[in-house]
PDB file of C-alpha atoms in Angstrom:
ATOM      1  CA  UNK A  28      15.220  -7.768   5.038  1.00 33.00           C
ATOM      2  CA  UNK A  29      12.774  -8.515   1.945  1.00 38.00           C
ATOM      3  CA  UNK A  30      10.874 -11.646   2.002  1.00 31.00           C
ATOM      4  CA  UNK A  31      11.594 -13.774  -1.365  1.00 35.00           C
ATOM      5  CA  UNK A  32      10.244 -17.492  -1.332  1.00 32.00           C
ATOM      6  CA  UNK A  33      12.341 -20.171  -2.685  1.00 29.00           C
ATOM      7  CA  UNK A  34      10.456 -20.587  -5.960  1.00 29.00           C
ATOM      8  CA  UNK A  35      10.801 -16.330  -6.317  1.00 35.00           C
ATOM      9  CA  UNK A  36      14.342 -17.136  -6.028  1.00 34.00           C
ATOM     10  CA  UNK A  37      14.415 -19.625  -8.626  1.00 31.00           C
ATOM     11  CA  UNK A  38      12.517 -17.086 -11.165  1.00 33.00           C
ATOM     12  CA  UNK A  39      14.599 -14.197 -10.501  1.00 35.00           C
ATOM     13  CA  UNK A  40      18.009 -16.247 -11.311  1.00 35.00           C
ATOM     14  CA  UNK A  41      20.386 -13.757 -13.076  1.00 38.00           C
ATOM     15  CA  UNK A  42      23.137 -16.097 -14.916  1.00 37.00           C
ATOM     16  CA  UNK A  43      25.611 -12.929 -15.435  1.00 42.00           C
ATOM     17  CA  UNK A  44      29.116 -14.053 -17.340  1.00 35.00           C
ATOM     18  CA  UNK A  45      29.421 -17.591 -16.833  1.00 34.00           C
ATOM     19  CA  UNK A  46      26.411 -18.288 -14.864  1.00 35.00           C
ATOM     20  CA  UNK A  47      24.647 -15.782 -12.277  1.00 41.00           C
ATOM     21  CA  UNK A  48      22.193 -17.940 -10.021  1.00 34.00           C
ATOM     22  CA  UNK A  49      19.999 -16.181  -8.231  1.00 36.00           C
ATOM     23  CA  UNK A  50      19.512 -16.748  -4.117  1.00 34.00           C
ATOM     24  CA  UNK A  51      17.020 -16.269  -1.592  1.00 33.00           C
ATOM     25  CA  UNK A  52      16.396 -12.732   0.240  1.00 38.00           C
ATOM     26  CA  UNK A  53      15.096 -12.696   3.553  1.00 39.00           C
ATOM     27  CA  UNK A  54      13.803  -8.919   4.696  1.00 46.00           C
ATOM     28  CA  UNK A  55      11.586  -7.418   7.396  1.00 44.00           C
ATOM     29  CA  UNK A  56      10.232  -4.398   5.101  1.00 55.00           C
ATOM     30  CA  UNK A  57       5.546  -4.700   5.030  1.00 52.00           C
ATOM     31  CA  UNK A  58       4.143  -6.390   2.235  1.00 52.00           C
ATOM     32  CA  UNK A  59       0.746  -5.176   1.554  1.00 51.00           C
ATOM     33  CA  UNK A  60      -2.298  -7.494   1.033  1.00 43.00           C
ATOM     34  CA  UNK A  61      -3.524  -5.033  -1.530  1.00 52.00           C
ATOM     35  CA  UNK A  62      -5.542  -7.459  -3.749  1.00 45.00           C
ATOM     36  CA  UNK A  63      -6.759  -4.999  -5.269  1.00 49.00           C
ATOM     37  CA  UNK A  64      -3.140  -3.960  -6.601  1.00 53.00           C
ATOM     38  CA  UNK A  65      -2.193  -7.327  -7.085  1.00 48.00           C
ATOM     39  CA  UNK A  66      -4.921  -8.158  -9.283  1.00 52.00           C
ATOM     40  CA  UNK A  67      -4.704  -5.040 -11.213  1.00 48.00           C
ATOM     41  CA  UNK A  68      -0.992  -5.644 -11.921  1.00 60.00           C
ATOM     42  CA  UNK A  69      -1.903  -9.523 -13.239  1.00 55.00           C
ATOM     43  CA  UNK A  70       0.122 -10.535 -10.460  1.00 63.00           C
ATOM     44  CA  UNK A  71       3.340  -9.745 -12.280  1.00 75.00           C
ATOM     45  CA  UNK A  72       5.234  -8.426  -9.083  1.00 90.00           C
ATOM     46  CA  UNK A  73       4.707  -7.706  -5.204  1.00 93.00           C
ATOM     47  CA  UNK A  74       2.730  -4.725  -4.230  1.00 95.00           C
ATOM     48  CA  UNK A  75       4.164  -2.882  -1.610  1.00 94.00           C
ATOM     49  CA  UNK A  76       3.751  -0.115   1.248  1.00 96.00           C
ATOM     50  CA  UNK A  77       7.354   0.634   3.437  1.00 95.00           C
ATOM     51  CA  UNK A  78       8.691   3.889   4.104  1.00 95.00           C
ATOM     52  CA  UNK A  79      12.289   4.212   3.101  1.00 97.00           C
ATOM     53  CA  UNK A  80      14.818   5.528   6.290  1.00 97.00           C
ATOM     54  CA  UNK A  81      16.750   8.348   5.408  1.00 97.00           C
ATOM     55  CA  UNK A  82      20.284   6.384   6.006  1.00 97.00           C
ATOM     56  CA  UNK A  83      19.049   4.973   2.744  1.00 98.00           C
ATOM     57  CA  UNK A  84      16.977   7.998   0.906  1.00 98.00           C
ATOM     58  CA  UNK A  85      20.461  10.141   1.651  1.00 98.00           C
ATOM     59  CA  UNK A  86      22.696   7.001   0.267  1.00 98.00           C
ATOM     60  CA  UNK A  87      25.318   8.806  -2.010  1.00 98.00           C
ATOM     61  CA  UNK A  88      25.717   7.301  -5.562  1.00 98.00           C
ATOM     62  CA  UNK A  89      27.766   8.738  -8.306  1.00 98.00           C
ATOM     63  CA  UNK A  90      26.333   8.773 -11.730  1.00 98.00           C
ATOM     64  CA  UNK A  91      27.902   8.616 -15.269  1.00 97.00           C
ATOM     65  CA  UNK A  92      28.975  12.445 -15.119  1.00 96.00           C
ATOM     66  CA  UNK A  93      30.464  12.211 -11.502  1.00 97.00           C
ATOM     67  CA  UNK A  94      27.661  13.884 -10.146  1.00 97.00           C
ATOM     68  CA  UNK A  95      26.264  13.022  -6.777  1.00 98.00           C
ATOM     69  CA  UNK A  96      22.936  10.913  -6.524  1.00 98.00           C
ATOM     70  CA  UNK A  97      20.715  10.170  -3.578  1.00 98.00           C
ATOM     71  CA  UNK A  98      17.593   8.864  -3.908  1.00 98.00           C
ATOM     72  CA  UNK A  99      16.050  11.915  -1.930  1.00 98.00           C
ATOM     73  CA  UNK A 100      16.969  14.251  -4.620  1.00 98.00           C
ATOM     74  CA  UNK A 101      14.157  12.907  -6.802  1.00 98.00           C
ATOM     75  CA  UNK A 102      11.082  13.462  -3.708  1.00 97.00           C
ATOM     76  CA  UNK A 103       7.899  13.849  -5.768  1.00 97.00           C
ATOM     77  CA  UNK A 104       8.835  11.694  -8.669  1.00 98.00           C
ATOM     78  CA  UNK A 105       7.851   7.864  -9.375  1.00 98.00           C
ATOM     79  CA  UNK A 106      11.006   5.947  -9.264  1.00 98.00           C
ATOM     80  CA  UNK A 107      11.940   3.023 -11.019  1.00 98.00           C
ATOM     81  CA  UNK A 108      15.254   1.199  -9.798  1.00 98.00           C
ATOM     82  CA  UNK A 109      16.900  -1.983 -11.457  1.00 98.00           C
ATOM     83  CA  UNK A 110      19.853  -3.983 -10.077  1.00 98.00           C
ATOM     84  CA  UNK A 111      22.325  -4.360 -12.541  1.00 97.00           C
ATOM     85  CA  UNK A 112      25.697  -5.379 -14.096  1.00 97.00           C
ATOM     86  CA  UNK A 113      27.649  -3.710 -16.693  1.00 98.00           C
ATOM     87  CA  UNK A 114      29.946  -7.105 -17.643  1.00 98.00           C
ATOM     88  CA  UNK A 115      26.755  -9.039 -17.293  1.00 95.00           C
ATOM     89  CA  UNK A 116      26.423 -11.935 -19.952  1.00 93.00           C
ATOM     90  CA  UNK A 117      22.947 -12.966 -19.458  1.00 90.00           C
ATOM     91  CA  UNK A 118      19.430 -10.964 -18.259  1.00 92.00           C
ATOM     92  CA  UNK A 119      21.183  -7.825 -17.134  1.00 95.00           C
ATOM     93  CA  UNK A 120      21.735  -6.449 -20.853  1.00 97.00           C
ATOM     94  CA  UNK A 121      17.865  -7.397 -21.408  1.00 96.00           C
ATOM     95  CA  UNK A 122      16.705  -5.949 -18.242  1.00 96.00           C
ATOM     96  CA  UNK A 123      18.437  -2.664 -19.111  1.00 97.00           C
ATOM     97  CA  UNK A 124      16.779  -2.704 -22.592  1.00 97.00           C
ATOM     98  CA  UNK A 125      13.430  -3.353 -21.411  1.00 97.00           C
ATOM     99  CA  UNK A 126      13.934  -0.844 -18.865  1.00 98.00           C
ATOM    100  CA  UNK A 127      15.174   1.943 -21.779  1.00 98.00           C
ATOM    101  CA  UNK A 128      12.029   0.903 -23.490  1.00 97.00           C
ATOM    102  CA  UNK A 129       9.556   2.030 -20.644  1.00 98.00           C
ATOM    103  CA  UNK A 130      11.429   4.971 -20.054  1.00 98.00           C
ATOM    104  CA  UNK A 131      11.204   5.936 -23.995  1.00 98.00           C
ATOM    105  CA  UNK A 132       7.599   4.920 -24.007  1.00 97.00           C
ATOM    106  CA  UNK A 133       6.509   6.891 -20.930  1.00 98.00           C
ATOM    107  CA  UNK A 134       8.353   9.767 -22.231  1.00 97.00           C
ATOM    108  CA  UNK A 135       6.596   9.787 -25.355  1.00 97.00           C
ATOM    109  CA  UNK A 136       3.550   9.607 -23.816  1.00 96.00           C
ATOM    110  CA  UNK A 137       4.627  12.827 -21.612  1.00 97.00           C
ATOM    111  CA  UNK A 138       5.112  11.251 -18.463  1.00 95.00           C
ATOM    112  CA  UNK A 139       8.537  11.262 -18.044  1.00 95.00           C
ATOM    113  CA  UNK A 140       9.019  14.424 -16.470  1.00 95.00           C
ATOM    114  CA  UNK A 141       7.768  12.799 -13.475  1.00 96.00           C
ATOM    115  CA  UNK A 142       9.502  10.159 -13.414  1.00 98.00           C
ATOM    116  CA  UNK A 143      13.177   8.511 -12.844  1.00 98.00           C
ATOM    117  CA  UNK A 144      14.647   5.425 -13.757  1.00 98.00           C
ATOM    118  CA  UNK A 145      17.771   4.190 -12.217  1.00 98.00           C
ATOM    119  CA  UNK A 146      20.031   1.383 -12.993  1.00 98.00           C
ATOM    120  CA  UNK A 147      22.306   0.665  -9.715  1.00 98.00           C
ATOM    121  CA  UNK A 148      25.315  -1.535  -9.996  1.00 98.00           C
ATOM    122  CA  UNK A 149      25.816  -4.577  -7.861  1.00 98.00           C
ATOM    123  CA  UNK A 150      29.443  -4.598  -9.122  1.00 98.00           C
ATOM    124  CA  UNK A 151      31.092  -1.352  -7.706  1.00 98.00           C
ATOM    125  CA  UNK A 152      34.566  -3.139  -8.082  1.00 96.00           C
ATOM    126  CA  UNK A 153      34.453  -2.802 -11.742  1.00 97.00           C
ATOM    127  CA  UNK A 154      31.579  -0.731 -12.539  1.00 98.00           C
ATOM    128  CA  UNK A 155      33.751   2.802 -12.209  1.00 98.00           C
ATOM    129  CA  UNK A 156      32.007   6.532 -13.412  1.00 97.00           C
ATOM    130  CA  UNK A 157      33.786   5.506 -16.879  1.00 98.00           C
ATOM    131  CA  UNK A 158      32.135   1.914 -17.225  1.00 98.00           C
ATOM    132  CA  UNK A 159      28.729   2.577 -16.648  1.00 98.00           C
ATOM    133  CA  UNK A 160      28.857   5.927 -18.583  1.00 98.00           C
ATOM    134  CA  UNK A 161      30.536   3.776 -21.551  1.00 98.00           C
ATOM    135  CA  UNK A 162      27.287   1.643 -20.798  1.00 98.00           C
ATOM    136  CA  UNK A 163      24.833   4.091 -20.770  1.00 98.00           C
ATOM    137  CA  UNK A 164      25.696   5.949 -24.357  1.00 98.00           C
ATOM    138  CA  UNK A 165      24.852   1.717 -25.655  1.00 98.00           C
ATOM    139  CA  UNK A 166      21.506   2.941 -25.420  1.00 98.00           C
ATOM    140  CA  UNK A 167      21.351   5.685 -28.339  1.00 97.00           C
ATOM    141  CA  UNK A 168      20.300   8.284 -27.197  1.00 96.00           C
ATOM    142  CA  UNK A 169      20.351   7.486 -23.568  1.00 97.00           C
ATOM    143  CA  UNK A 170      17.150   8.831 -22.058  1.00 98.00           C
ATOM    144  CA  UNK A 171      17.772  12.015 -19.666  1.00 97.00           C
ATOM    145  CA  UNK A 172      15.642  10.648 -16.802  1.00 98.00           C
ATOM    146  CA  UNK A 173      17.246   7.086 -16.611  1.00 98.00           C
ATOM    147  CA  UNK A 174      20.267   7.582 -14.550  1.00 98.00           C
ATOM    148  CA  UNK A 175      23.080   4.592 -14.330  1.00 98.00           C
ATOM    149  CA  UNK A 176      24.899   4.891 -11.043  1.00 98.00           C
ATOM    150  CA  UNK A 177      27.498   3.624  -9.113  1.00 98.00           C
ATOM    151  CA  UNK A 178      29.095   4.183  -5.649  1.00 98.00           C
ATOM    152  CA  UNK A 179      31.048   2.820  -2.780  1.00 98.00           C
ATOM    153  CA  UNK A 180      31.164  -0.703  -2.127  1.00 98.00           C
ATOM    154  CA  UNK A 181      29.675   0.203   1.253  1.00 98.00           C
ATOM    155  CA  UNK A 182      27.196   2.184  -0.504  1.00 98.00           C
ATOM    156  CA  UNK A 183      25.818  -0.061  -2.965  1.00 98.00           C
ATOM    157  CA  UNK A 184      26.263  -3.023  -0.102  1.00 98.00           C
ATOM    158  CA  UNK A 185      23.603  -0.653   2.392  1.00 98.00           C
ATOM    159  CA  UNK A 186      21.387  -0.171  -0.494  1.00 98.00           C
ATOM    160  CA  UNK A 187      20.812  -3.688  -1.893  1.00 98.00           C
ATOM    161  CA  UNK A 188      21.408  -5.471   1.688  1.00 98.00           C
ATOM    162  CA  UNK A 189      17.980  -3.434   2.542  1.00 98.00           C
ATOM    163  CA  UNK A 190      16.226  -3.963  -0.684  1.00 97.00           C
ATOM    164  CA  UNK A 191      16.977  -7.622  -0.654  1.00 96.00           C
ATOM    165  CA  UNK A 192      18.553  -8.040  -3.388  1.00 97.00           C
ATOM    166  CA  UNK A 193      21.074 -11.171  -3.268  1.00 97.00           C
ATOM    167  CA  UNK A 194      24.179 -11.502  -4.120  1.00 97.00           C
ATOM    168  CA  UNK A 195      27.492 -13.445  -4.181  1.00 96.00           C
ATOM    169  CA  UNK A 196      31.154 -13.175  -5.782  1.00 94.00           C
ATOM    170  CA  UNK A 197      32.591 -16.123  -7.720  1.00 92.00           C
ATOM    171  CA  UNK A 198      35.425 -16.877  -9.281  1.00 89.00           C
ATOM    172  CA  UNK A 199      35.472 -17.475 -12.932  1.00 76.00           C
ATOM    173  CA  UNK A 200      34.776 -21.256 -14.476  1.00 74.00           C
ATOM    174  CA  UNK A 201      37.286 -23.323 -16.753  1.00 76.00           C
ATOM    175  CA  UNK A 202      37.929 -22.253 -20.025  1.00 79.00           C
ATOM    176  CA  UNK A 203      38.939 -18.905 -21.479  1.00 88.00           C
ATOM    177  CA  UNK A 204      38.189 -15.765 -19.512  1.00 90.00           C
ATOM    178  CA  UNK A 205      35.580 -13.325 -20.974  1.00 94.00           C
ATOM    179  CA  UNK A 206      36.457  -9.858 -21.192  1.00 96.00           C
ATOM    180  CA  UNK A 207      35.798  -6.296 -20.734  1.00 98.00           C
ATOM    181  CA  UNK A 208      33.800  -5.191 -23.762  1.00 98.00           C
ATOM    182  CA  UNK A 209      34.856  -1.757 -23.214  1.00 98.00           C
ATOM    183  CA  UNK A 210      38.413  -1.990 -22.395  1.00 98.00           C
ATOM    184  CA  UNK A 211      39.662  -5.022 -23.505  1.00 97.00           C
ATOM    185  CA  UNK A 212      40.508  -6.609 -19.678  1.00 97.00           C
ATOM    186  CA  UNK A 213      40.253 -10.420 -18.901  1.00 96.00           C
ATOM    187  CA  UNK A 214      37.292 -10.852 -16.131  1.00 96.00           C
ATOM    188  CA  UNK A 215      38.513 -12.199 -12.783  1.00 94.00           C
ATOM    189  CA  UNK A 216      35.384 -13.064 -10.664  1.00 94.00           C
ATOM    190  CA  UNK A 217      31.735 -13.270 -11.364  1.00 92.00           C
ATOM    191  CA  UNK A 218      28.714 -11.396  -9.428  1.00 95.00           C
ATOM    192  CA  UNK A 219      26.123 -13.581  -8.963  1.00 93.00           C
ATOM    193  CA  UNK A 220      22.384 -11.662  -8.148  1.00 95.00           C
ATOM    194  CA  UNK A 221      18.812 -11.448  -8.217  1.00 94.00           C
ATOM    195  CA  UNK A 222      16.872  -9.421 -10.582  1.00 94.00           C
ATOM    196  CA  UNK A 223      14.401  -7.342  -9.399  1.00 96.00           C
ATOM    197  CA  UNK A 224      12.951  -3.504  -9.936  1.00 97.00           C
ATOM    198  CA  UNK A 225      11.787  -1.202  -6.906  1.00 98.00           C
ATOM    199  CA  UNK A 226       9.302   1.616  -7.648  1.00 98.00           C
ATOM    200  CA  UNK A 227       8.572   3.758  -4.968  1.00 98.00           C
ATOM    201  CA  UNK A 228       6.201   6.520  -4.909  1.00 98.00           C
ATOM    202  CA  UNK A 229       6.583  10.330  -4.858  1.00 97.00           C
ATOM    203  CA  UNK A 230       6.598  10.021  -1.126  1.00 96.00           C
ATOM    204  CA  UNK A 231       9.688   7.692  -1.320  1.00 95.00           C
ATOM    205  CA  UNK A 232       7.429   4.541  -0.239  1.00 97.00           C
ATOM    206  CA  UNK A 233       8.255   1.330  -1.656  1.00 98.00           C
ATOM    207  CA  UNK A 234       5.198   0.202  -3.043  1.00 97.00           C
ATOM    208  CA  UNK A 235       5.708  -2.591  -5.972  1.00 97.00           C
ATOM    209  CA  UNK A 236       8.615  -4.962  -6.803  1.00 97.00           C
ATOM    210  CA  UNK A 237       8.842  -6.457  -9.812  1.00 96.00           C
ATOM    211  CA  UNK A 238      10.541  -9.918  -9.666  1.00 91.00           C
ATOM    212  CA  UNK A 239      12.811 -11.800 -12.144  1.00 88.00           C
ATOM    213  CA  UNK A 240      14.239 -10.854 -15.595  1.00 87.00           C
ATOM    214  CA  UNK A 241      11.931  -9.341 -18.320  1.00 91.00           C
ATOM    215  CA  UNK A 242      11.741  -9.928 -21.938  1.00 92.00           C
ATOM    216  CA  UNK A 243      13.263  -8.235 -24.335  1.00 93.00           C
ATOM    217  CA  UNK A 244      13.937  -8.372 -27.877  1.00 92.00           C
ATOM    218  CA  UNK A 245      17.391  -8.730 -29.685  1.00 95.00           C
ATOM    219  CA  UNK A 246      16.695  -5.493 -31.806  1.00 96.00           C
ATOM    220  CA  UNK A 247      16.665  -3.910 -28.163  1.00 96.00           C
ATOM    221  CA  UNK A 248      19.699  -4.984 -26.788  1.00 98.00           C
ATOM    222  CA  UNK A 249      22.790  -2.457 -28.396  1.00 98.00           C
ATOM    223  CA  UNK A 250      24.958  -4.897 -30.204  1.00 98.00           C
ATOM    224  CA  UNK A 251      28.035  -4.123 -28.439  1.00 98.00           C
ATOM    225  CA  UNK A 252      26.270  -6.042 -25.247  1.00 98.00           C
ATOM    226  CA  UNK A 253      25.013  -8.467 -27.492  1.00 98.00           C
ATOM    227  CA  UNK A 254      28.122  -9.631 -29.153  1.00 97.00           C
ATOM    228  CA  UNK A 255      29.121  -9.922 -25.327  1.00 97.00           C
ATOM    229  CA  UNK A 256      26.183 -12.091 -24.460  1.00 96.00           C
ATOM    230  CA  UNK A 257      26.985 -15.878 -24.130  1.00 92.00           C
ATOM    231  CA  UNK A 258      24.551 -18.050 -25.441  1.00 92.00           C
ATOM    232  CA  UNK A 259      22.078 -18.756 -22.398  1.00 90.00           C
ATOM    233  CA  UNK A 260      21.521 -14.860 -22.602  1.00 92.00           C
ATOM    234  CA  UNK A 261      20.733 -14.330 -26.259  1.00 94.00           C
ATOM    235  CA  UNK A 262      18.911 -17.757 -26.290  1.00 92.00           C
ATOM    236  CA  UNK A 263      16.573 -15.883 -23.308  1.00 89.00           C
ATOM    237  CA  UNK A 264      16.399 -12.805 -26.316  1.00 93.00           C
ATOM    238  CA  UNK A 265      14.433 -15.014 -28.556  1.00 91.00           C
ATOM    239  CA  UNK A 266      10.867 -15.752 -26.922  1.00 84.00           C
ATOM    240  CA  UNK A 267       9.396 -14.647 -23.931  1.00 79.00           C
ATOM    241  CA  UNK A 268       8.647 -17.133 -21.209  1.00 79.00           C
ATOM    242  CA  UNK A 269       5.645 -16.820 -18.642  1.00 80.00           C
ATOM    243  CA  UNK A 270       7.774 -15.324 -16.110  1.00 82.00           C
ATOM    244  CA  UNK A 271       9.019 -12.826 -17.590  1.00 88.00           C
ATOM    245  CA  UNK A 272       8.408  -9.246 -16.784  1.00 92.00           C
ATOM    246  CA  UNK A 273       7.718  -6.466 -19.999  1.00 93.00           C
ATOM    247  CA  UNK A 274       7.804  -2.947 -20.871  1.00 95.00           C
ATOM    248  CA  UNK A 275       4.147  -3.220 -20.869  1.00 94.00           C
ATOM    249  CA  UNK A 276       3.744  -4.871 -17.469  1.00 94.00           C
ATOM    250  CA  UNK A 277       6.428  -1.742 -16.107  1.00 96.00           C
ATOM    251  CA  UNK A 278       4.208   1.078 -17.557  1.00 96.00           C
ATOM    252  CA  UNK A 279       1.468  -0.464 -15.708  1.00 95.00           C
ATOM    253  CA  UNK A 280       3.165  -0.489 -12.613  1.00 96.00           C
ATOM    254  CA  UNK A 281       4.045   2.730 -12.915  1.00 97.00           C
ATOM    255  CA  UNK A 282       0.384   3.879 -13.460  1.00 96.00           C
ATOM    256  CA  UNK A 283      -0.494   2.575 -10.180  1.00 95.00           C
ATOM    257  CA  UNK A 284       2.167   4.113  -8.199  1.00 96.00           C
ATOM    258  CA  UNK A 285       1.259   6.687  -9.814  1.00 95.00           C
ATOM    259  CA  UNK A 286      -1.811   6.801  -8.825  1.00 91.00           C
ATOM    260  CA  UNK A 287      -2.967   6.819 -12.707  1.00 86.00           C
ATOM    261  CA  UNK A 288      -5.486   3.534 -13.532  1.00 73.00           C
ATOM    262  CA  UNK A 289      -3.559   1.107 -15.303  1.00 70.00           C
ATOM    263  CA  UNK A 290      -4.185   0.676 -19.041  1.00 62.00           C
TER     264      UNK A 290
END
C-alpha cells in the first residue's frame, strides 16, 4: 500500500454528494527521491518508480461500449488514470473536466496518439456500462483516447486497494435525497474517496501521482453535472486554490514520463 501523510489526506478530500472526505492510504509501492523530478514538476505531485504486477496490468474493466479493458492493452503508451464518480457532487465533475482538457490539449498538440487517459470508477454499484457511457458523451465530443471504465466490485476493489486510493460507503445525510441525473433515481449511500491521478510510463511503471482535486473552470464542467453540483462543488469552480492541480501542471507531468522536457 501507497504512502499518503495525514496532511496529503486532508488536500486530496473529495466531498462527493453530500460530503466525500478524503482518508489516509497506507501502501508499500517505492517512492523515488528523484529531486530532480520533483523540482521539475514544482512539486505538484509524487514522483514515482514501481513496476505494476500483472494481477493488476491484466485487471479486466469494461468500458462505455462493453468492451474489455486491461491496463496491459495500452503497453507503450503514457497513461493517465483518475479515480472517479459519476453521481459525484463535488471535485469529481472538475477533475474529469480538467482531465478532458489535457487530453484535448495534448491531442492538439499531436501527442495523443501516444497516450491514454482513463477515468476508473470507485462506485461499481451504480456506475453500470450505461452510466458512465451517459457520462462520457457530457464531454462533447468525448476524446477517443480517454476511456471511462467500470468493472467488478472485486475488480475496481484490487485496483484502487493497490493504488491507494481510499475509500468508504456512507449512508446519505438528513434532508432530501439527491438524485440520479441521468435516470431520475433517489441516491441511497454516498462513496467517500481520495482524489488522485496515476501516470505510468510506456513500460507500465508507476512513476508520478498527482494528489488532490484540480481546478477547473465552470465553462468546463458540462452543465448537466453542473446543475447536479451542490454548492461546496461549484463554489470550488470559481477560483483556484494553491493546492490545486491544472491542465497545465498534467501536461507537464506527462512530458516527463514521457521522457519529453517539461515546458
Amino acid at each position: 500500500m501507497r504512502r499518503f501523510a495525514a496532511m496529503t489526506a486532508a488536500l486530496t478530500a473529495c466531498a462527493c454528494l453530500a460530503a466525500c472526505s478524503a482518508g489516509a492510504s497506507g501502501t508499500g509501492h517505492s517512492e523515488t527521491s528523484d529531486a530532480g523530478a520533483s523540482s521539475t514538476m514544482d512539486r505538484i505531485g509524487t514522483p514515482l518508480d514501481s513496476a505494476l504486477p500483472a494481477s493488476i496490468r491484466d485487471l479486466s474493466f469494461t468500458d462505455s461500449d462493453g468492451r474489455s479493458v486491461r491496463l496491459a492493452d495500452f503497453a507503450g503508451k503514457t497513461v493517465a488514470i483518475s479515480d472517479v464518480m459519476t453521481l459525484c457532487q463535488e471535485t469529481c465533475p472538475a477533475d474529469t473536466a480538467t482531465l478532458v482538457q489535457t487530453v484535448r490539449a495534448e491531442d492538439a498538440a499531436g501527442r495523443g496518439s501516444g497516450q491514454e487517459f482513463l477515468s476508473i470508477t470507485v462506485d461499481p454499484g451504480r456506475d453500470t456500462a450505461a452510466q458512465i457511457a451517459a457520462y462520457r458523451r457530457l464531454f462533447v465530443p468525448p476524446p477517443s483516447n480517454w476511456l471511462a471504465l467500470t468493472g467488478t466490485p472485486s475488480t475496481v476493489n484490487a485496483l484502487w486497494d493497490y493504488l491507494g486510493v481510499w475509500r468508504h460507503k456512507v449512508g446519505e445525510g438528513p434532508g432530501p435525497a439527491p438524485r440520479n441525473w441521468r435516470t431520475g433515481a433517489p441516491l441511497t449511500y454516498d462513496v467517500q474517496h481520495s482524489d488522485e491521478v496515476f501516470f505510468l510510463d510506456a513500460r507500465g511503471r508507476e512513476r508520478f501521482v498527482l494528489e488532490g482535486a484540480p481546478y477547473a473552470a465552470k465553462a468546463s464542467v458540462p452543465r448537466t453535472l453542473y446543475d447536479f453540483m451542490d454548492a461546496d462543488g461549484r463554489r470550488g469552480l470559481q477560483a483556484a486554490p494553491d493546492t490545486a492541480w491544472t491542465q497545465a501542471q498534467a501536461q507537464k507531468v506527462l512530458a516527463w514520463v514521457g521522457g519529453r522536457s517539461p515546458a
